[in-house]
mmCIF file of C-alpha atoms in Angstrom:
data_model
loop_
_atom_site.group_PDB
_atom_site.id
_atom_site.type_symbol
_atom_site.label_atom_id
_atom_site.label_comp_id
_atom_site.label_asym_id
_atom_site.label_seq_id
_atom_site.Cartn_x
_atom_site.Cartn_y
_atom_site.Cartn_z
ATOM 1 C CA SER A 1 29.808 17.919 27.711
ATOM 2 C CA ALA A 2 32.321 15.172 28.424
ATOM 3 C CA VAL A 3 36.026 15.607 27.735
ATOM 4 C CA ILE A 4 37.862 12.638 26.255
ATOM 5 C CA SER A 5 41.594 12.006 26.434
ATOM 6 C CA GLN A 6 42.887 9.497 23.956
ATOM 7 C CA LYS A 7 46.393 8.065 23.899
ATOM 8 C CA PRO A 8 48.589 7.746 21.971
ATOM 9 C CA SER A 9 47.783 10.498 19.527
ATOM 10 C CA ARG A 10 49.780 8.772 16.833
ATOM 11 C CA ASP A 11 52.051 5.798 16.362
ATOM 12 C CA ILE A 12 53.991 3.987 13.694
ATOM 13 C CA CYS A 13 54.025 0.234 14.188
ATOM 14 C CA GLN A 14 55.574 -2.781 12.560
ATOM 15 C CA ARG A 15 53.282 -5.279 10.903
ATOM 16 C CA GLY A 16 52.485 -8.261 13.072
ATOM 17 C CA THR A 17 52.612 -6.287 16.304
ATOM 18 C CA SER A 18 49.739 -4.971 18.445
ATOM 19 C CA LEU A 19 48.852 -1.519 19.709
ATOM 20 C CA THR A 20 46.582 -0.656 22.613
ATOM 21 C CA ILE A 21 44.747 2.662 22.488
ATOM 22 C CA GLN A 22 43.451 4.208 25.675
ATOM 23 C CA CYS A 23 40.367 6.349 26.119
ATOM 24 C CA GLN A 24 39.768 8.264 29.361
ATOM 25 C CA VAL A 25 36.599 10.262 29.984
ATOM 26 C CA ASP A 26 36.258 12.954 32.634
ATOM 27 C CA SER A 27 32.818 11.717 33.677
ATOM 28 C CA GLN A 28 31.048 8.398 34.037
ATOM 29 C CA VAL A 29 29.375 7.163 30.885
ATOM 30 C CA THR A 30 27.439 4.006 30.261
ATOM 31 C CA MET A 31 28.405 3.430 26.671
ATOM 32 C CA MET A 32 31.672 4.024 24.873
ATOM 33 C CA PHE A 33 32.138 3.577 21.167
ATOM 34 C CA TRP A 34 35.165 2.867 19.027
ATOM 35 C CA TYR A 35 35.302 4.098 15.442
ATOM 36 C CA ARG A 36 37.769 3.721 12.620
ATOM 37 C CA GLN A 37 38.361 6.386 9.987
ATOM 38 C CA GLN A 38 40.372 5.017 7.107
ATOM 39 C CA PRO A 39 42.258 7.458 4.881
ATOM 40 C CA GLY A 40 39.848 9.543 2.837
ATOM 41 C CA GLN A 41 36.810 7.743 4.193
ATOM 42 C CA SER A 42 34.105 8.239 6.763
ATOM 43 C CA LEU A 43 33.856 6.879 10.265
ATOM 44 C CA THR A 44 32.932 3.243 10.724
ATOM 45 C CA LEU A 45 31.726 1.908 14.040
ATOM 46 C CA ILE A 46 33.917 -0.939 15.283
ATOM 47 C CA ALA A 47 32.190 -1.811 18.527
ATOM 48 C CA THR A 48 30.199 -0.575 21.493
ATOM 49 C CA ALA A 49 31.732 -1.090 24.924
ATOM 50 C CA ASN A 50 29.564 -1.308 28.029
ATOM 51 C CA GLN A 51 31.047 -1.552 31.469
ATOM 52 C CA GLY A 52 30.749 -5.023 32.927
ATOM 53 C CA SER A 53 29.896 -6.842 29.719
ATOM 54 C CA GLU A 54 31.548 -7.907 26.522
ATOM 55 C CA ALA A 55 31.777 -5.397 23.742
ATOM 56 C CA THR A 56 29.305 -5.633 20.880
ATOM 57 C CA TYR A 57 31.058 -5.731 17.525
ATOM 58 C CA GLU A 58 29.741 -4.512 14.198
ATOM 59 C CA SER A 59 29.726 -6.628 11.095
ATOM 60 C CA GLY A 60 33.235 -7.058 9.755
ATOM 61 C CA PHE A 61 34.961 -6.572 13.096
ATOM 62 C CA VAL A 62 35.898 -9.394 15.454
ATOM 63 C CA ILE A 63 37.092 -9.589 19.025
ATOM 64 C CA ASP A 64 40.284 -11.445 18.162
ATOM 65 C CA LYS A 65 41.419 -8.590 15.961
ATOM 66 C CA PHE A 66 40.067 -5.703 18.065
ATOM 67 C CA PRO A 67 39.831 -6.774 21.714
ATOM 68 C CA ILE A 68 38.252 -4.142 23.910
ATOM 69 C CA SER A 69 38.366 -3.656 27.646
ATOM 70 C CA ARG A 70 35.965 -1.587 29.728
ATOM 71 C CA PRO A 71 37.053 -1.926 33.343
ATOM 72 C CA ASN A 72 35.031 1.027 34.666
ATOM 73 C CA LEU A 73 32.668 3.816 33.648
ATOM 74 C CA THR A 74 35.403 6.271 32.650
ATOM 75 C CA PHE A 75 37.945 4.168 30.777
ATOM 76 C CA SER A 76 38.258 1.831 27.827
ATOM 77 C CA THR A 77 40.987 0.385 25.650
ATOM 78 C CA LEU A 78 40.989 -0.854 22.085
ATOM 79 C CA THR A 79 43.775 -3.141 20.910
ATOM 80 C CA VAL A 80 44.587 -3.529 17.243
ATOM 81 C CA SER A 81 46.142 -6.974 17.027
ATOM 82 C CA ASN A 82 48.497 -8.563 14.516
ATOM 83 C CA MET A 83 48.564 -5.365 12.524
ATOM 84 C CA SER A 84 48.890 -5.099 8.767
ATOM 85 C CA PRO A 85 49.197 -1.987 6.594
ATOM 86 C CA GLU A 86 45.429 -2.176 5.977
ATOM 87 C CA ASP A 87 44.931 -1.278 9.648
ATOM 88 C CA SER A 88 46.472 2.143 9.064
ATOM 89 C CA SER A 89 43.670 4.465 10.115
ATOM 90 C CA ILE A 90 42.555 6.967 12.666
ATOM 91 C CA TYR A 91 40.875 5.268 15.612
ATOM 92 C CA LEU A 92 38.432 7.334 17.637
ATOM 93 C CA CYS A 93 36.763 6.884 20.957
ATOM 94 C CA SER A 94 33.303 8.365 21.443
ATOM 95 C CA VAL A 95 30.835 8.656 24.285
ATOM 96 C CA LEU A 96 27.237 9.630 24.757
ATOM 97 C CA PRO A 97 27.204 12.132 27.629
ATOM 98 C CA SER A 98 24.400 11.727 30.104
ATOM 99 C CA GLY A 99 23.164 8.677 28.254
ATOM 100 C CA THR A 100 21.142 10.771 25.842
ATOM 101 C CA THR A 101 21.680 11.988 22.323
ATOM 102 C CA GLN A 102 20.391 15.412 23.308
ATOM 103 C CA TYR A 103 23.889 16.848 23.416
ATOM 104 C CA GLY A 104 25.281 14.758 20.598
ATOM 105 C CA TYR A 105 28.153 12.343 20.796
ATOM 106 C CA THR A 106 31.526 13.554 22.005
ATOM 107 C CA PHE A 107 34.651 12.352 20.254
ATOM 108 C CA GLY A 108 38.236 12.011 21.298
ATOM 109 C CA SER A 109 40.996 13.555 19.224
ATOM 110 C CA GLY A 110 41.830 10.185 17.705
ATOM 111 C CA THR A 111 44.859 7.951 17.344
ATOM 112 C CA ARG A 112 46.546 8.094 13.967
ATOM 113 C CA LEU A 113 48.025 4.645 13.353
ATOM 114 C CA THR A 114 50.465 3.871 10.561
ATOM 115 C CA VAL A 115 51.499 0.264 10.027
ATOM 116 C CA VAL A 116 54.687 -0.325 8.063
ATOM 117 C CA ALA B 1 20.900 -1.593 2.790
ATOM 118 C CA GLN B 2 20.257 1.122 5.292
ATOM 119 C CA SER B 3 22.701 3.956 4.895
ATOM 120 C CA VAL B 4 23.547 7.605 5.142
ATOM 121 C CA SER B 5 24.525 9.247 1.850
ATOM 122 C CA GLN B 6 26.377 12.452 1.224
ATOM 123 C CA HIS B 7 26.376 13.119 -2.476
ATOM 124 C CA ASN B 8 28.963 15.883 -2.510
ATOM 125 C CA HIS B 9 32.370 14.382 -1.855
ATOM 126 C CA HIS B 10 34.427 17.470 -2.521
ATOM 127 C CA VAL B 11 33.152 21.031 -2.750
ATOM 128 C CA ILE B 12 35.262 24.030 -3.691
ATOM 129 C CA LEU B 13 33.916 27.516 -3.099
ATOM 130 C CA SER B 14 35.084 31.086 -2.975
ATOM 131 C CA GLU B 15 34.521 33.140 0.138
ATOM 132 C CA ALA B 16 31.021 34.639 0.403
ATOM 133 C CA ALA B 17 29.523 31.918 -1.783
ATOM 134 C CA SER B 18 26.512 30.039 -0.500
ATOM 135 C CA LEU B 19 26.828 26.446 0.612
ATOM 136 C CA GLU B 20 24.481 23.502 0.582
ATOM 137 C CA LEU B 21 25.635 19.993 1.404
ATOM 138 C CA GLY B 22 23.267 17.124 0.811
ATOM 139 C CA CYS B 23 22.527 14.316 3.248
ATOM 140 C CA ASN B 24 20.033 11.511 2.731
ATOM 141 C CA TYR B 25 19.317 8.542 4.906
ATOM 142 C CA SER B 26 17.392 5.385 4.278
ATOM 143 C CA TYR B 27 16.207 4.454 7.754
ATOM 144 C CA GLY B 28 12.527 4.280 8.548
ATOM 145 C CA GLY B 29 11.000 5.416 11.758
ATOM 146 C CA THR B 30 12.233 8.024 14.170
ATOM 147 C CA VAL B 31 15.781 9.215 13.766
ATOM 148 C CA ASN B 32 17.973 11.854 15.329
ATOM 149 C CA LEU B 33 20.114 13.723 12.812
ATOM 150 C CA PHE B 34 23.474 15.392 13.252
ATOM 151 C CA TRP B 35 26.052 17.324 11.336
ATOM 152 C CA TYR B 36 29.632 17.115 12.564
ATOM 153 C CA VAL B 37 32.615 19.129 11.376
ATOM 154 C CA GLN B 38 36.263 18.151 11.447
ATOM 155 C CA TYR B 39 38.665 21.038 10.921
ATOM 156 C CA PRO B 40 42.148 20.132 9.691
ATOM 157 C CA GLY B 41 44.092 18.436 12.450
ATOM 158 C CA GLN B 42 41.249 18.666 14.934
ATOM 159 C CA HIS B 43 38.693 16.274 16.350
ATOM 160 C CA LEU B 44 35.062 15.993 15.389
ATOM 161 C CA GLN B 45 32.802 18.737 16.669
ATOM 162 C CA LEU B 46 29.026 18.875 16.723
ATOM 163 C CA LEU B 47 27.714 21.513 14.316
ATOM 164 C CA LEU B 48 23.992 21.047 14.847
ATOM 165 C CA LYS B 49 21.365 18.429 15.551
ATOM 166 C CA TYR B 50 17.706 17.672 14.978
ATOM 167 C CA PHE B 51 15.450 15.622 17.221
ATOM 168 C CA SER B 52 11.947 16.968 16.738
ATOM 169 C CA GLY B 53 9.966 20.152 16.305
ATOM 170 C CA ASP B 54 10.947 22.897 13.885
ATOM 171 C CA PRO B 55 12.567 21.157 10.912
ATOM 172 C CA LEU B 56 14.855 24.140 10.336
ATOM 173 C CA VAL B 57 17.701 23.836 12.783
ATOM 174 C CA LYS B 58 20.285 26.505 13.454
ATOM 175 C CA GLY B 59 23.750 25.568 14.598
ATOM 176 C CA ILE B 60 27.029 27.218 15.384
ATOM 177 C CA LYS B 61 28.991 29.517 13.076
ATOM 178 C CA GLY B 62 25.989 30.471 10.973
ATOM 179 C CA PHE B 63 25.172 26.973 9.764
ATOM 180 C CA GLU B 64 21.638 25.663 9.492
ATOM 181 C CA ALA B 65 20.036 22.461 8.299
ATOM 182 C CA GLU B 66 16.567 21.528 7.154
ATOM 183 C CA PHE B 67 14.943 18.200 7.884
ATOM 184 C CA ILE B 68 12.562 17.112 5.145
ATOM 185 C CA LYS B 69 10.935 13.911 6.323
ATOM 186 C CA SER B 70 9.289 13.082 3.003
ATOM 187 C CA LYS B 71 12.654 13.215 1.274
ATOM 188 C CA PHE B 72 14.635 11.554 4.084
ATOM 189 C CA SER B 73 17.000 14.484 3.836
ATOM 190 C CA PHE B 74 18.885 16.747 6.231
ATOM 191 C CA ASN B 75 20.815 19.209 4.104
ATOM 192 C CA LEU B 76 23.333 21.613 5.581
ATOM 193 C CA ARG B 77 23.394 25.235 4.473
ATOM 194 C CA LYS B 78 25.301 28.430 5.037
ATOM 195 C CA PRO B 79 24.484 31.634 3.141
ATOM 196 C CA SER B 80 28.054 32.948 2.999
ATOM 197 C CA VAL B 81 31.082 30.752 3.641
ATOM 198 C CA GLN B 82 34.413 31.874 5.015
ATOM 199 C CA TRP B 83 37.921 30.554 4.511
ATOM 200 C CA SER B 84 37.769 29.232 8.082
ATOM 201 C CA ASP B 85 34.917 26.909 7.078
ATOM 202 C CA THR B 86 37.397 24.729 5.220
ATOM 203 C CA ALA B 87 36.877 21.326 6.819
ATOM 204 C CA GLU B 88 35.357 17.883 6.452
ATOM 205 C CA TYR B 89 31.628 17.732 7.117
ATOM 206 C CA PHE B 90 29.860 14.560 8.218
ATOM 207 C CA CYS B 91 26.172 13.854 8.387
ATOM 208 C CA ALA B 92 25.194 11.256 10.981
ATOM 209 C CA VAL B 93 22.025 9.434 11.950
ATOM 210 C CA PHE B 94 21.092 7.960 15.302
ATOM 211 C CA ARG B 95 18.629 5.153 14.800
ATOM 212 C CA GLY B 96 17.510 4.608 18.352
ATOM 213 C CA THR B 97 19.664 1.528 18.763
ATOM 214 C CA ASP B 98 22.477 3.481 20.385
ATOM 215 C CA LYS B 99 24.478 3.577 17.204
ATOM 216 C CA LEU B 100 25.540 6.707 15.397
ATOM 217 C CA ILE B 101 25.997 6.007 11.700
ATOM 218 C CA PHE B 102 28.026 8.401 9.593
ATOM 219 C CA GLY B 103 27.806 9.434 5.996
ATOM 220 C CA THR B 104 30.847 9.351 3.755
ATOM 221 C CA GLY B 105 31.751 12.951 4.444
ATOM 222 C CA THR B 106 32.156 16.053 2.302
ATOM 223 C CA ARG B 107 35.408 17.883 2.019
ATOM 224 C CA LEU B 108 34.856 21.634 1.738
ATOM 225 C CA GLN B 109 37.595 23.924 0.518
ATOM 226 C CA VAL B 110 36.995 27.662 0.648
ATOM 227 C CA PHE B 111 39.385 29.962 -1.168
ATOM 228 C CA PRO B 112 39.818 33.642 -0.272
#
């Protein structure tokens, strides 16, 4: 299955600033997904990122707040903009290896973000 | 609204006890079902999955799950838990629209 490297692993940021999270996959994948896991809660899908097109955002998430780049088939970034303490969460990158659910989704180790 | 429900939010067991974690979904049609585990400080790992065929699915580390279509359920079971099973367990449903939707998660604590 694919191996995902996600950076940074954690960060503490001042409110009002922005943080860009990087996700690197060791193989080419069509679709990459960004999730948020708020403290004590489950994973919520933020958006789906396809190479060569704009990301598709889920209800409650907007591009101005969470701009996403997908420059090639192995890399994506998620930016958390104009941060507030409510953005403190774990952000995870996920991919679907081989374009099929047969092997399940693979997840990165996550970025633990604390906004102060 | 369509959703994935895990009714047990926090389960505390002693070693060797049996485990069953509930998962229900409300989507119609064909779904793929997953259980993921997140050990403390680690990333999500796939425990087992169901696509079709035998509704009793066996996964890693002695876990199994049973798909009951009429009940829209995919409960996770293990006959005898170990301290090392302490983790967060997530049920997830793939609806065929390239989106994996997670349940709220169940925190399992196993005491020696």
